[in-house]
């Protein structure tokens, strides 16, 4: 069964840090572009950070650039989102996602993450992990 599983969310005070993890079962993450997305209640899903499948290039939303870092552990076949200096506005359900459909794959593989880190490109989603930033 092809599945993504996120972990690492929780409740943290403003200014704190969390590291989210994305693991796959049934396939190898190393071969795919990976995106981290978030959705807060009443808001649209937002592309937070994406990493390409082939050259490690990355994208960060303006709201998280300089505070969040996406990375791969090739040995463990994991993708992480290190989140520092967390703010209350970072509170959301965070999902990792990969691309399985043909159109999304073409977009993800022929453009930079800056251009392809959009929810419609990705079609394989985990159930998400909740991040709550509050004092």
Steps between C-alpha positions, in 0.01 A plus 500: 500500500635839398484727799657811651520547874582829671613535858656752733222750548384624835442798724789744527542850638572793270868505417531126540600233252361178359627253244242334281578168335356343188535128441375282217383142482468312176732728305827694528485869581841556347356484148234766552461869540366558851286782623399616844166674509289642779142596550357702785128504576316725257805547279617350174771238491839667469821368352755541781809338350586263217813313396576365157556134423827541312714799600393586852369841404248638743218748535377680808193713543584858591330453835746227606820580312792527740314310773417164338735255330404203286744212469533141392671212677580270211621219725176495697281600203344777708418863437502754781370848560697674772290786634667763717380827648144380478221754504130464587421549131690177425221308672353260246469140389820416315508240222778361293418401143646342190406503134367187334288628212646563156426873474630570847814298433566696180458827688710392798782355287524778241467805722666621815340453841432876494265437209350166602445521875124517464239267643346413161829351380511248785258210527632260763443638848558385851241549774691789647644603834360787703726786599369742760703802603359660809605633837 
